Every structure is written in structure tokens, then in C-alpha cells.
């Protein structure tokens, strides 16, 4: 019976992947089989070396992928440098804390030596994120390749990134505009099991919160002291998003249950009746969170991908050809 169930699960996963492959022409798991067969290995080995040196970069690479896909789709627009005529996405206040660009540059340089003009920067960013999740202890998942790099990167587009001040209803609406369900939004929010937040992104919860509360009433009293102590060091002081900042697990959801979410946009998930049951489910069942997270990340990696003449393969990830 156990063997039969396992076979059924594998068949369902194959159907899921096949469905995604049909959904976007031109992308496939073996896209680089003939043109750059060692692409996956180069990405994986380079990212793993970087993370062994600095495990905090796992959170950075996942965040980079998210910030890329939510603006103009997964097209590596986040990597483009500003010029005298254009201020790019990466110089938006919402992106100034992004890190890990040098890892993407390293991968791209190696791949250009092995197979010039073959592997897009957009695919490198997406593959780096999957490697980072697995390195930190999260689920393994593969993604189809074949994305092309975009030719637009403008600071004004970053207004579409979710702000840390959004409530659950606003998050559901914003993610819904990209085709995500409320459950998928809560699963993707679980990426905050890694990394830190700067005081500037949550200090509004600590004083003058709204017209009736000086302090955000959803914060645990003891945790309020922790956040206040962090912010006493200034706006750039960092607070881990959960107690295991470099380990991909479900502790993030456990913290929300304890009213110890760092960002308002995190804690609101435990306040809203639409999302609270999902938070409780992931806090209780880490395996369920892992399955839903990997499926939501796979779905995110398809957002508005550019194919054929709609994009290009940059020779240098930091500038348009």
C-alpha cells in the first residue's frame, strides 16, 4: 500500500510539472541540454560555495528572485544597473538592501566562458533561488528554463512590490493580481523563515501606530521590548525574522502564533480570519508548508516570462545588450 501511494504521489507531481510545461511554450526542464549541459551544475556549485562562506546570502538570493519576478516578470530586470538616463529597479528604496549580485555575476562569467550567449540571467536568478532554499534546509524543487532577459528596469515600477505595512486583505489582492491564491501568498511569505528586517521596515509598529493605539496591539509585550531594543541602534539595525534565521523551516509561522512576527505584513496573516487557519496549518505541519512552498515558488518562476524576441540573453547581467 505504501509503495502504491508513493507511485501515485510521483505520478501526480509529474502531471503537475507537465501541466506547467504546457502552460508556457518554450520553457522546459532540459532547455540547456544541448546548448549548455553543465549550466545547472555551475549555478549549484557556485551558489553553494558562496553560501558556505556566508549562509545569510540564502535569504538574499530568494528575496532577489521574488523582487525580480514581481516587477515585469522573471526577467532579471533587478540586475540592471542605473545609467545617467535611467534609474533602475535596484536603486529603489525597496531594493537597496538586496544582496548577492556578485554571485549572479560569478555564475554568468563562468557560463559565458563555457557556452557564450546561451544561459539567461533570468534563469540564473531563478536557479540560484532554488539552490538557496535547498542549501538552507528547505525543499528541493526544479524549475523549467528558457526565460529571456528583459530590456526594461525602471525605479517607478517598484511601486508594485508588497510593502511591509500591507494588511492581509491588501496582500491577498496584490498577490491575486499575479494569479496567486491566499494560500499561495501565505506559503510564499514563509520565505521569511530566512533573513532579517531592518528597523526602518517595522518601527512604525512601535509608536504612533494609529489613531487609537500608540503601539501595534498585535505585538506580544515581551517581543515589543525586543523590537524596541533593536531599533534603539538606528533604522539600519537588523532583527532576525524568526529564531532560526539561516534555517529554512516552519518557525516563522510558530512566531506568528506567538504574536512575534517582525513585520506588520507578517503578523497580519495571523490576524485575518482568511489566512489564520493557513498559518496554523503550516505551523503544525512543516511538510505541508514545504510542499505548498515549492509549488508556489514554481508558479512564481513563470510570472510573465519573456520568450523569443520579447527578450534577450544578456552578455553582462548588469546591462542591456
PDB file of C-alpha atoms in Angstrom:
ATOM      1  CA  UNK A   1       0.000   0.000   0.000  1.00  0.00           C
ATOM      2  CA  UNK A   2       2.825   2.427   0.907  1.00  0.00           C
ATOM      3  CA  UNK A   3       4.551   1.735  -2.416  1.00  0.00           C
ATOM      4  CA  UNK A   4       1.309   2.346  -4.313  1.00  0.00           C
ATOM      5  CA  UNK A   5       0.797   5.660  -2.531  1.00  0.00           C
ATOM      6  CA  UNK A   6       4.357   6.721  -3.339  1.00  0.00           C
ATOM      7  CA  UNK A   7       3.879   5.898  -7.006  1.00  0.00           C
ATOM      8  CA  UNK A   8       0.622   7.882  -7.010  1.00  0.00           C
ATOM      9  CA  UNK A   9       2.341  10.927  -5.489  1.00  0.00           C
ATOM     10  CA  UNK A  10       5.120  10.745  -8.092  1.00  0.00           C
ATOM     11  CA  UNK A  11       2.570  10.480 -10.900  1.00  0.00           C
ATOM     12  CA  UNK A  12       0.664  13.497  -9.584  1.00  0.00           C
ATOM     13  CA  UNK A  13       3.852  15.553  -9.368  1.00  0.00           C
ATOM     14  CA  UNK A  14       4.727  14.580 -12.946  1.00  0.00           C
ATOM     15  CA  UNK A  15       1.267  15.671 -14.069  1.00  0.00           C
ATOM     16  CA  UNK A  16       1.729  18.971 -12.214  1.00  0.00           C
ATOM     17  CA  UNK A  17       5.072  19.652 -13.866  1.00  0.00           C
ATOM     18  CA  UNK A  18       3.758  18.610 -17.269  1.00  0.00           C
ATOM     19  CA  UNK A  19       0.846  20.990 -16.832  1.00  0.00           C
ATOM     20  CA  UNK A  20       3.216  23.852 -16.128  1.00  0.00           C
ATOM     21  CA  UNK A  21       5.318  22.924 -19.166  1.00  0.00           C
ATOM     22  CA  UNK A  22       2.289  23.088 -21.412  1.00  0.00           C
ATOM     23  CA  UNK A  23       1.292  26.421 -19.855  1.00  0.00           C
ATOM     24  CA  UNK A  24       4.295  28.368 -21.204  1.00  0.00           C
ATOM     25  CA  UNK A  25       5.701  27.430 -24.600  1.00  0.00           C
ATOM     26  CA  UNK A  26       9.472  27.410 -24.894  1.00  0.00           C
ATOM     27  CA  UNK A  27      10.336  26.597 -21.264  1.00  0.00           C
ATOM     28  CA  UNK A  28      11.419  23.114 -20.244  1.00  0.00           C
ATOM     29  CA  UNK A  29      13.434  21.304 -17.603  1.00  0.00           C
ATOM     30  CA  UNK A  30      16.057  20.295 -20.167  1.00  0.00           C
ATOM     31  CA  UNK A  31      16.191  23.601 -22.052  1.00  0.00           C
ATOM     32  CA  UNK A  32      20.015  23.774 -21.881  1.00  0.00           C
ATOM     33  CA  UNK A  33      20.653  20.095 -22.537  1.00  0.00           C
ATOM     34  CA  UNK A  34      22.223  20.752 -25.937  1.00  0.00           C
ATOM     35  CA  UNK A  35      23.442  24.337 -25.605  1.00  0.00           C
ATOM     36  CA  UNK A  36      24.891  24.380 -22.076  1.00  0.00           C
ATOM     37  CA  UNK A  37      24.503  20.981 -20.365  1.00  0.00           C
ATOM     38  CA  UNK A  38      26.509  21.944 -17.268  1.00  0.00           C
ATOM     39  CA  UNK A  39      24.524  25.107 -16.515  1.00  0.00           C
ATOM     40  CA  UNK A  40      22.669  23.643 -13.527  1.00  0.00           C
ATOM     41  CA  UNK A  41      25.878  22.332 -12.003  1.00  0.00           C
ATOM     42  CA  UNK A  42      27.702  25.638 -12.400  1.00  0.00           C
ATOM     43  CA  UNK A  43      24.865  27.520 -10.727  1.00  0.00           C
ATOM     44  CA  UNK A  44      24.515  24.980  -7.923  1.00  0.00           C
ATOM     45  CA  UNK A  45      28.249  24.718  -7.157  1.00  0.00           C
ATOM     46  CA  UNK A  46      28.866  28.469  -7.289  1.00  0.00           C
ATOM     47  CA  UNK A  47      25.890  29.303  -5.093  1.00  0.00           C
ATOM     48  CA  UNK A  48      26.737  26.565  -2.597  1.00  0.00           C
ATOM     49  CA  UNK A  49      30.320  27.852  -2.264  1.00  0.00           C
ATOM     50  CA  UNK A  50      29.055  31.364  -1.622  1.00  0.00           C
ATOM     51  CA  UNK A  51      26.517  30.180   0.956  1.00  0.00           C
ATOM     52  CA  UNK A  52      29.085  28.077   2.766  1.00  0.00           C
ATOM     53  CA  UNK A  53      31.093  31.260   3.168  1.00  0.00           C
ATOM     54  CA  UNK A  54      28.076  33.382   4.130  1.00  0.00           C
ATOM     55  CA  UNK A  55      24.837  31.478   4.927  1.00  0.00           C
ATOM     56  CA  UNK A  56      22.884  34.740   5.230  1.00  0.00           C
ATOM     57  CA  UNK A  57      23.027  35.069   1.445  1.00  0.00           C
ATOM     58  CA  UNK A  58      20.409  32.314   1.085  1.00  0.00           C
ATOM     59  CA  UNK A  59      17.716  34.757   2.183  1.00  0.00           C
ATOM     60  CA  UNK A  60      19.181  37.401  -0.116  1.00  0.00           C
ATOM     61  CA  UNK A  61      19.009  35.222  -3.237  1.00  0.00           C
ATOM     62  CA  UNK A  62      15.422  34.139  -2.574  1.00  0.00           C
ATOM     63  CA  UNK A  63      14.408  37.756  -1.984  1.00  0.00           C
ATOM     64  CA  UNK A  64      16.173  38.824  -5.188  1.00  0.00           C
ATOM     65  CA  UNK A  65      14.172  36.257  -7.172  1.00  0.00           C
ATOM     66  CA  UNK A  66      10.903  37.465  -5.640  1.00  0.00           C
ATOM     67  CA  UNK A  67      11.677  41.138  -6.246  1.00  0.00           C
ATOM     68  CA  UNK A  68      12.630  40.321  -9.825  1.00  0.00           C
ATOM     69  CA  UNK A  69       9.511  38.307 -10.667  1.00  0.00           C
ATOM     70  CA  UNK A  70       7.024  40.721  -9.089  1.00  0.00           C
ATOM     71  CA  UNK A  71       8.183  43.555 -11.367  1.00  0.00           C
ATOM     72  CA  UNK A  72       7.811  42.973 -15.116  1.00  0.00           C
ATOM     73  CA  UNK A  73       8.030  39.206 -14.532  1.00  0.00           C
ATOM     74  CA  UNK A  74      11.024  36.907 -14.043  1.00  0.00           C
ATOM     75  CA  UNK A  75      13.330  38.687 -16.474  1.00  0.00           C
ATOM     76  CA  UNK A  76      16.401  39.711 -14.427  1.00  0.00           C
ATOM     77  CA  UNK A  77      15.381  43.377 -14.542  1.00  0.00           C
ATOM     78  CA  UNK A  78      16.505  43.592 -10.912  1.00  0.00           C
ATOM     79  CA  UNK A  79      20.125  43.104 -12.022  1.00  0.00           C
ATOM     80  CA  UNK A  80      20.363  46.046 -14.421  1.00  0.00           C
ATOM     81  CA  UNK A  81      22.488  48.969 -13.233  1.00  0.00           C
ATOM     82  CA  UNK A  82      21.241  52.535 -13.372  1.00  0.00           C
ATOM     83  CA  UNK A  83      22.611  54.882 -16.029  1.00  0.00           C
ATOM     84  CA  UNK A  84      22.705  58.663 -16.340  1.00  0.00           C
ATOM     85  CA  UNK A  85      19.458  58.447 -18.309  1.00  0.00           C
ATOM     86  CA  UNK A  86      17.610  55.855 -16.203  1.00  0.00           C
ATOM     87  CA  UNK A  87      17.283  54.940 -12.532  1.00  0.00           C
ATOM     88  CA  UNK A  88      16.867  51.173 -12.403  1.00  0.00           C
ATOM     89  CA  UNK A  89      14.848  48.935 -10.065  1.00  0.00           C
ATOM     90  CA  UNK A  90      17.819  48.037  -7.897  1.00  0.00           C
ATOM     91  CA  UNK A  91      18.167  51.665  -6.771  1.00  0.00           C
ATOM     92  CA  UNK A  92      14.613  51.869  -5.471  1.00  0.00           C
ATOM     93  CA  UNK A  93      14.405  52.254  -1.662  1.00  0.00           C
ATOM     94  CA  UNK A  94      12.594  48.898  -1.602  1.00  0.00           C
ATOM     95  CA  UNK A  95      15.629  47.206  -3.187  1.00  0.00           C
ATOM     96  CA  UNK A  96      18.605  48.970  -1.628  1.00  0.00           C
ATOM     97  CA  UNK A  97      19.062  46.183   0.922  1.00  0.00           C
ATOM     98  CA  UNK A  98      19.205  43.438  -1.727  1.00  0.00           C
ATOM     99  CA  UNK A  99      22.462  41.478  -1.774  1.00  0.00           C
ATOM    100  CA  UNK A 100      24.059  38.687  -3.746  1.00  0.00           C
ATOM    101  CA  UNK A 101      24.574  40.377  -7.102  1.00  0.00           C
ATOM    102  CA  UNK A 102      28.197  39.275  -7.133  1.00  0.00           C
ATOM    103  CA  UNK A 103      27.099  35.620  -7.011  1.00  0.00           C
ATOM    104  CA  UNK A 104      24.988  36.066 -10.124  1.00  0.00           C
ATOM    105  CA  UNK A 105      27.908  37.843 -11.817  1.00  0.00           C
ATOM    106  CA  UNK A 106      30.232  34.966 -10.929  1.00  0.00           C
ATOM    107  CA  UNK A 107      27.861  32.361 -12.370  1.00  0.00           C
ATOM    108  CA  UNK A 108      27.301  34.394 -15.529  1.00  0.00           C
ATOM    109  CA  UNK A 109      31.028  34.860 -16.111  1.00  0.00           C
ATOM    110  CA  UNK A 110      31.644  31.105 -15.858  1.00  0.00           C
ATOM    111  CA  UNK A 111      28.749  30.245 -18.155  1.00  0.00           C
ATOM    112  CA  UNK A 112      29.783  32.809 -20.762  1.00  0.00           C
ATOM    113  CA  UNK A 113      33.193  31.135 -20.876  1.00  0.00           C
ATOM    114  CA  UNK A 114      31.672  27.663 -21.310  1.00  0.00           C
ATOM    115  CA  UNK A 115      28.715  28.467 -23.573  1.00  0.00           C
ATOM    116  CA  UNK A 116      28.608  32.107 -24.713  1.00  0.00           C
ATOM    117  CA  UNK A 117      25.195  33.637 -25.211  1.00  0.00           C
ATOM    118  CA  UNK A 118      23.280  30.567 -24.047  1.00  0.00           C
ATOM    119  CA  UNK A 119      22.105  30.977 -20.441  1.00  0.00           C
ATOM    120  CA  UNK A 120      19.959  33.954 -19.478  1.00  0.00           C
ATOM    121  CA  UNK A 121      20.449  35.994 -16.337  1.00  0.00           C
ATOM    122  CA  UNK A 122      16.765  35.450 -15.561  1.00  0.00           C
ATOM    123  CA  UNK A 123      17.300  31.690 -15.407  1.00  0.00           C
ATOM    124  CA  UNK A 124      20.406  32.148 -13.264  1.00  0.00           C
ATOM    125  CA  UNK A 125      18.464  34.190 -10.693  1.00  0.00           C
ATOM    126  CA  UNK A 126      15.668  31.602 -10.593  1.00  0.00           C
ATOM    127  CA  UNK A 127      18.065  28.645 -10.317  1.00  0.00           C
ATOM    128  CA  UNK A 128      20.104  30.407  -7.619  1.00  0.00           C
ATOM    129  CA  UNK A 129      16.956  30.799  -5.523  1.00  0.00           C
ATOM    130  CA  UNK A 130      16.111  27.094  -5.735  1.00  0.00           C
ATOM    131  CA  UNK A 131      19.660  26.228  -4.680  1.00  0.00           C
ATOM    132  CA  UNK A 132      19.460  28.670  -1.760  1.00  0.00           C
ATOM    133  CA  UNK A 133      16.200  27.143  -0.483  1.00  0.00           C
ATOM    134  CA  UNK A 134      17.653  23.641  -0.505  1.00  0.00           C
ATOM    135  CA  UNK A 135      21.000  24.732   0.989  1.00  0.00           C
ATOM    136  CA  UNK A 136      19.174  26.284   3.958  1.00  0.00           C
ATOM    137  CA  UNK A 137      17.277  23.053   4.649  1.00  0.00           C
ATOM    138  CA  UNK A 138      14.150  23.689   2.613  1.00  0.00           C
ATOM    139  CA  UNK A 139      12.508  21.516  -0.050  1.00  0.00           C
ATOM    140  CA  UNK A 140      14.235  20.614  -3.279  1.00  0.00           C
ATOM    141  CA  UNK A 141      12.407  21.616  -6.422  1.00  0.00           C
ATOM    142  CA  UNK A 142      13.497  22.025 -10.015  1.00  0.00           C
ATOM    143  CA  UNK A 143      12.284  24.713 -12.381  1.00  0.00           C
ATOM    144  CA  UNK A 144      11.926  24.802 -16.157  1.00  0.00           C
ATOM    145  CA  UNK A 145      14.382  27.025 -18.006  1.00  0.00           C
ATOM    146  CA  UNK A 146      14.262  29.187 -21.082  1.00  0.00           C
ATOM    147  CA  UNK A 147      13.396  32.635 -19.702  1.00  0.00           C
ATOM    148  CA  UNK A 148      14.804  35.568 -21.608  1.00  0.00           C
ATOM    149  CA  UNK A 149      16.196  38.723 -20.050  1.00  0.00           C
ATOM    150  CA  UNK A 150      14.101  41.878 -20.157  1.00  0.00           C
ATOM    151  CA  UNK A 151      15.141  45.216 -21.609  1.00  0.00           C
ATOM    152  CA  UNK A 152      13.376  47.454 -19.090  1.00  0.00           C
ATOM    153  CA  UNK A 153      14.281  48.316 -15.494  1.00  0.00           C
ATOM    154  CA  UNK A 154      12.752  51.457 -14.042  1.00  0.00           C
ATOM    155  CA  UNK A 155      12.535  52.613 -10.444  1.00  0.00           C
ATOM    156  CA  UNK A 156       8.892  53.667 -10.807  1.00  0.00           C
ATOM    157  CA  UNK A 157       7.859  50.052 -11.450  1.00  0.00           C
ATOM    158  CA  UNK A 158       8.866  49.015  -7.924  1.00  0.00           C
ATOM    159  CA  UNK A 159       5.717  50.632  -6.567  1.00  0.00           C
ATOM    160  CA  UNK A 160       4.186  47.221  -7.287  1.00  0.00           C
ATOM    161  CA  UNK A 161       6.295  45.458  -4.645  1.00  0.00           C
ATOM    162  CA  UNK A 162       4.359  44.457  -1.491  1.00  0.00           C
ATOM    163  CA  UNK A 163       5.121  46.917   1.312  1.00  0.00           C
ATOM    164  CA  UNK A 164       5.721  45.717   4.910  1.00  0.00           C
ATOM    165  CA  UNK A 165       2.784  47.867   6.001  1.00  0.00           C
ATOM    166  CA  UNK A 166       0.146  45.973   3.999  1.00  0.00           C
ATOM    167  CA  UNK A 167      -2.607  44.062   5.792  1.00  0.00           C
ATOM    168  CA  UNK A 168      -3.786  40.587   4.830  1.00  0.00           C
ATOM    169  CA  UNK A 169      -6.622  41.815   2.587  1.00  0.00           C
ATOM    170  CA  UNK A 170      -4.224  44.070   0.685  1.00  0.00           C
ATOM    171  CA  UNK A 171      -1.713  41.243   0.327  1.00  0.00           C
ATOM    172  CA  UNK A 172      -4.379  38.857  -0.931  1.00  0.00           C
ATOM    173  CA  UNK A 173      -5.444  41.425  -3.509  1.00  0.00           C
ATOM    174  CA  UNK A 174      -1.890  42.234  -4.639  1.00  0.00           C
ATOM    175  CA  UNK A 175      -0.835  38.599  -4.947  1.00  0.00           C
ATOM    176  CA  UNK A 176      -4.149  37.812  -6.583  1.00  0.00           C
ATOM    177  CA  UNK A 177      -3.299  40.266  -9.350  1.00  0.00           C
ATOM    178  CA  UNK A 178      -0.399  37.944 -10.175  1.00  0.00           C
ATOM    179  CA  UNK A 179      -2.615  34.864 -10.115  1.00  0.00           C
ATOM    180  CA  UNK A 180      -1.831  33.615  -6.594  1.00  0.00           C
ATOM    181  CA  UNK A 181      -4.401  32.316  -4.120  1.00  0.00           C
ATOM    182  CA  UNK A 182      -4.434  33.387  -0.467  1.00  0.00           C
ATOM    183  CA  UNK A 183      -2.876  30.047   0.463  1.00  0.00           C
ATOM    184  CA  UNK A 184      -0.061  30.503  -2.048  1.00  0.00           C
ATOM    185  CA  UNK A 185       0.562  34.008  -0.695  1.00  0.00           C
ATOM    186  CA  UNK A 186       0.887  32.676   2.862  1.00  0.00           C
ATOM    187  CA  UNK A 187       3.193  29.898   1.639  1.00  0.00           C
ATOM    188  CA  UNK A 188       5.440  32.361  -0.207  1.00  0.00           C
ATOM    189  CA  UNK A 189       5.507  34.575   2.885  1.00  0.00           C
ATOM    190  CA  UNK A 190       7.165  31.618   4.592  1.00  0.00           C
ATOM    191  CA  UNK A 191      10.389  32.618   2.832  1.00  0.00           C
ATOM    192  CA  UNK A 192      10.686  34.985   5.787  1.00  0.00           C
ATOM    193  CA  UNK A 193      11.850  31.975   7.744  1.00  0.00           C
ATOM    194  CA  UNK A 194      15.232  33.201   6.473  1.00  0.00           C
ATOM    195  CA  UNK A 195      16.893  36.546   6.901  1.00  0.00           C
ATOM    196  CA  UNK A 196      16.426  39.795   8.774  1.00  0.00           C
ATOM    197  CA  UNK A 197      14.420  43.004   8.605  1.00  0.00           C
ATOM    198  CA  UNK A 198      15.787  46.474   9.210  1.00  0.00           C
ATOM    199  CA  UNK A 199      14.217  48.645  11.873  1.00  0.00           C
ATOM    200  CA  UNK A 200      13.052  51.098   9.221  1.00  0.00           C
ATOM    201  CA  UNK A 201      10.621  48.447   7.938  1.00  0.00           C
ATOM    202  CA  UNK A 202       8.867  47.827  11.275  1.00  0.00           C
ATOM    203  CA  UNK A 203       9.479  50.863  13.509  1.00  0.00           C
ATOM    204  CA  UNK A 204       6.035  52.255  12.642  1.00  0.00           C
ATOM    205  CA  UNK A 205       4.609  49.447  14.795  1.00  0.00           C
ATOM    206  CA  UNK A 206       6.413  50.679  17.899  1.00  0.00           C
ATOM    207  CA  UNK A 207       4.998  54.189  18.332  1.00  0.00           C
ATOM    208  CA  UNK A 208       2.215  56.375  16.903  1.00  0.00           C
ATOM    209  CA  UNK A 209       0.815  53.234  15.289  1.00  0.00           C
ATOM    210  CA  UNK A 210      -2.675  54.596  14.554  1.00  0.00           C
ATOM    211  CA  UNK A 211      -5.294  56.962  15.907  1.00  0.00           C
ATOM    212  CA  UNK A 212      -6.305  54.613  18.720  1.00  0.00           C
ATOM    213  CA  UNK A 213      -3.086  52.729  19.510  1.00  0.00           C
ATOM    214  CA  UNK A 214       0.378  54.038  20.193  1.00  0.00           C
ATOM    215  CA  UNK A 215       1.798  50.526  19.721  1.00  0.00           C
ATOM    216  CA  UNK A 216       0.594  47.844  17.326  1.00  0.00           C
ATOM    217  CA  UNK A 217      -1.735  45.756  19.544  1.00  0.00           C
ATOM    218  CA  UNK A 218      -0.860  42.551  17.681  1.00  0.00           C
ATOM    219  CA  UNK A 219       2.706  42.533  19.080  1.00  0.00           C
ATOM    220  CA  UNK A 220       3.476  40.377  22.104  1.00  0.00           C
ATOM    221  CA  UNK A 221       4.522  42.548  25.061  1.00  0.00           C
ATOM    222  CA  UNK A 222       7.890  40.866  25.528  1.00  0.00           C
ATOM    223  CA  UNK A 223       8.617  40.854  21.824  1.00  0.00           C
ATOM    224  CA  UNK A 224       7.823  44.552  21.727  1.00  0.00           C
ATOM    225  CA  UNK A 225      10.773  45.081  24.065  1.00  0.00           C
ATOM    226  CA  UNK A 226      12.992  43.077  21.723  1.00  0.00           C
ATOM    227  CA  UNK A 227      11.996  45.156  18.706  1.00  0.00           C
ATOM    228  CA  UNK A 228      12.388  48.411  20.633  1.00  0.00           C
ATOM    229  CA  UNK A 229      15.868  47.409  21.727  1.00  0.00           C
ATOM    230  CA  UNK A 230      16.801  46.607  18.134  1.00  0.00           C
ATOM    231  CA  UNK A 231      15.569  49.985  16.910  1.00  0.00           C
ATOM    232  CA  UNK A 232      17.492  51.819  19.616  1.00  0.00           C
ATOM    233  CA  UNK A 233      20.532  51.188  17.398  1.00  0.00           C
ATOM    234  CA  UNK A 234      19.001  53.079  14.474  1.00  0.00           C
ATOM    235  CA  UNK A 235      16.993  52.498  11.312  1.00  0.00           C
ATOM    236  CA  UNK A 236      19.540  50.108   9.809  1.00  0.00           C
ATOM    237  CA  UNK A 237      19.643  47.825  12.861  1.00  0.00           C
ATOM    238  CA  UNK A 238      18.611  44.297  11.933  1.00  0.00           C
ATOM    239  CA  UNK A 239      16.130  41.932  13.566  1.00  0.00           C
ATOM    240  CA  UNK A 240      16.014  38.230  12.570  1.00  0.00           C
ATOM    241  CA  UNK A 241      12.652  37.345  11.052  1.00  0.00           C
ATOM    242  CA  UNK A 242      12.475  34.182  13.139  1.00  0.00           C
ATOM    243  CA  UNK A 243      14.612  32.399  15.716  1.00  0.00           C
ATOM    244  CA  UNK A 244      16.389  30.258  13.098  1.00  0.00           C
ATOM    245  CA  UNK A 245      17.380  32.969  10.628  1.00  0.00           C
ATOM    246  CA  UNK A 246      19.611  30.756   8.444  1.00  0.00           C
ATOM    247  CA  UNK A 247      17.486  27.592   8.541  1.00  0.00           C
ATOM    248  CA  UNK A 248      14.521  27.044   6.251  1.00  0.00           C
ATOM    249  CA  UNK A 249      11.772  25.661   8.499  1.00  0.00           C
ATOM    250  CA  UNK A 250       8.287  26.488   9.757  1.00  0.00           C
ATOM    251  CA  UNK A 251       9.418  28.513  12.781  1.00  0.00           C
ATOM    252  CA  UNK A 252       8.229  31.687  11.034  1.00  0.00           C
ATOM    253  CA  UNK A 253       4.629  30.507  11.420  1.00  0.00           C
ATOM    254  CA  UNK A 254       5.208  29.496  15.025  1.00  0.00           C
ATOM    255  CA  UNK A 255       6.359  33.041  15.716  1.00  0.00           C
ATOM    256  CA  UNK A 256       3.209  34.462  14.186  1.00  0.00           C
ATOM    257  CA  UNK A 257       1.195  32.287  16.573  1.00  0.00           C
ATOM    258  CA  UNK A 258       3.217  33.802  19.440  1.00  0.00           C
ATOM    259  CA  UNK A 259       2.476  37.333  18.156  1.00  0.00           C
ATOM    260  CA  UNK A 260       6.184  37.672  17.393  1.00  0.00           C
ATOM    261  CA  UNK A 261       6.080  38.463  13.699  1.00  0.00           C
ATOM    262  CA  UNK A 262       8.598  41.189  12.920  1.00  0.00           C
ATOM    263  CA  UNK A 263       6.814  42.897  10.039  1.00  0.00           C
ATOM    264  CA  UNK A 264       3.227  44.096  10.167  1.00  0.00           C
ATOM    265  CA  UNK A 265       2.657  42.312   6.839  1.00  0.00           C
ATOM    266  CA  UNK A 266       3.737  39.077   8.535  1.00  0.00           C
ATOM    267  CA  UNK A 267       1.750  39.319  11.767  1.00  0.00           C
ATOM    268  CA  UNK A 268      -1.389  40.332   9.873  1.00  0.00           C
ATOM    269  CA  UNK A 269      -1.514  36.807   8.441  1.00  0.00           C
ATOM    270  CA  UNK A 270      -2.360  35.510  11.921  1.00  0.00           C
ATOM    271  CA  UNK A 271      -4.928  38.250  12.487  1.00  0.00           C
ATOM    272  CA  UNK A 272      -7.034  37.807   9.378  1.00  0.00           C
ATOM    273  CA  UNK A 273      -9.640  35.017   9.546  1.00  0.00           C
ATOM    274  CA  UNK A 274      -8.875  34.239   5.877  1.00  0.00           C
ATOM    275  CA  UNK A 275      -5.226  33.463   6.499  1.00  0.00           C
ATOM    276  CA  UNK A 276      -5.006  32.459  10.181  1.00  0.00           C
ATOM    277  CA  UNK A 277      -6.046  28.817   9.529  1.00  0.00           C
ATOM    278  CA  UNK A 278      -3.329  28.549   6.878  1.00  0.00           C
ATOM    279  CA  UNK A 279      -0.719  29.873   9.304  1.00  0.00           C
ATOM    280  CA  UNK A 280      -1.861  27.367  11.927  1.00  0.00           C
ATOM    281  CA  UNK A 281      -1.696  24.549   9.385  1.00  0.00           C
ATOM    282  CA  UNK A 282       1.897  25.340   8.385  1.00  0.00           C
ATOM    283  CA  UNK A 283       2.975  25.825  11.994  1.00  0.00           C
ATOM    284  CA  UNK A 284       1.636  22.355  12.809  1.00  0.00           C
ATOM    285  CA  UNK A 285       2.757  20.598   9.628  1.00  0.00           C
ATOM    286  CA  UNK A 286       6.122  21.648   8.201  1.00  0.00           C
ATOM    287  CA  UNK A 287       5.911  19.028   5.444  1.00  0.00           C
ATOM    288  CA  UNK A 288       2.693  20.597   4.165  1.00  0.00           C
ATOM    289  CA  UNK A 289       4.381  24.010   4.163  1.00  0.00           C
ATOM    290  CA  UNK A 290       7.325  22.626   2.188  1.00  0.00           C
ATOM    291  CA  UNK A 291       5.052  21.090  -0.474  1.00  0.00           C
ATOM    292  CA  UNK A 292       2.950  24.245  -0.844  1.00  0.00           C
ATOM    293  CA  UNK A 293       6.022  26.489  -0.843  1.00  0.00           C
ATOM    294  CA  UNK A 294       7.797  24.617  -3.604  1.00  0.00           C
ATOM    295  CA  UNK A 295       4.659  24.619  -5.765  1.00  0.00           C
ATOM    296  CA  UNK A 296       4.100  28.337  -5.174  1.00  0.00           C
ATOM    297  CA  UNK A 297       7.753  29.089  -5.996  1.00  0.00           C
ATOM    298  CA  UNK A 298       7.486  27.044  -9.170  1.00  0.00           C
ATOM    299  CA  UNK A 299       4.406  29.055 -10.109  1.00  0.00           C
ATOM    300  CA  UNK A 300       6.163  32.332  -9.302  1.00  0.00           C
ATOM    301  CA  UNK A 301       9.080  31.404 -11.550  1.00  0.00           C
ATOM    302  CA  UNK A 302       6.641  31.502 -14.508  1.00  0.00           C
ATOM    303  CA  UNK A 303       5.417  35.049 -13.881  1.00  0.00           C
ATOM    304  CA  UNK A 304       5.316  37.000 -17.139  1.00  0.00           C
ATOM    305  CA  UNK A 305       8.364  35.235 -18.549  1.00  0.00           C
ATOM    306  CA  UNK A 306       9.763  36.621 -21.783  1.00  0.00           C
ATOM    307  CA  UNK A 307      10.480  34.280 -24.647  1.00  0.00           C
ATOM    308  CA  UNK A 308      11.904  34.576 -28.130  1.00  0.00           C
ATOM    309  CA  UNK A 309      12.087  38.145 -29.493  1.00  0.00           C
ATOM    310  CA  UNK A 310      10.375  39.536 -26.367  1.00  0.00           C
ATOM    311  CA  UNK A 311      13.691  39.277 -24.548  1.00  0.00           C
ATOM    312  CA  UNK A 312      17.390  38.593 -24.933  1.00  0.00           C
ATOM    313  CA  UNK A 313      20.280  36.743 -23.323  1.00  0.00           C
ATOM    314  CA  UNK A 314      22.459  39.456 -21.826  1.00  0.00           C
ATOM    315  CA  UNK A 315      26.213  39.105 -22.132  1.00  0.00           C
ATOM    316  CA  UNK A 316      26.515  41.083 -18.897  1.00  0.00           C
ATOM    317  CA  UNK A 317      23.673  40.747 -16.404  1.00  0.00           C
ATOM    318  CA  UNK A 318      24.080  44.364 -15.308  1.00  0.00           C
ATOM    319  CA  UNK A 319      23.319  45.966 -18.669  1.00  0.00           C
ATOM    320  CA  UNK A 320      21.098  45.508 -21.701  1.00  0.00           C
ATOM    321  CA  UNK A 321      22.885  44.230 -24.801  1.00  0.00           C
TER     322      UNK A 321
END
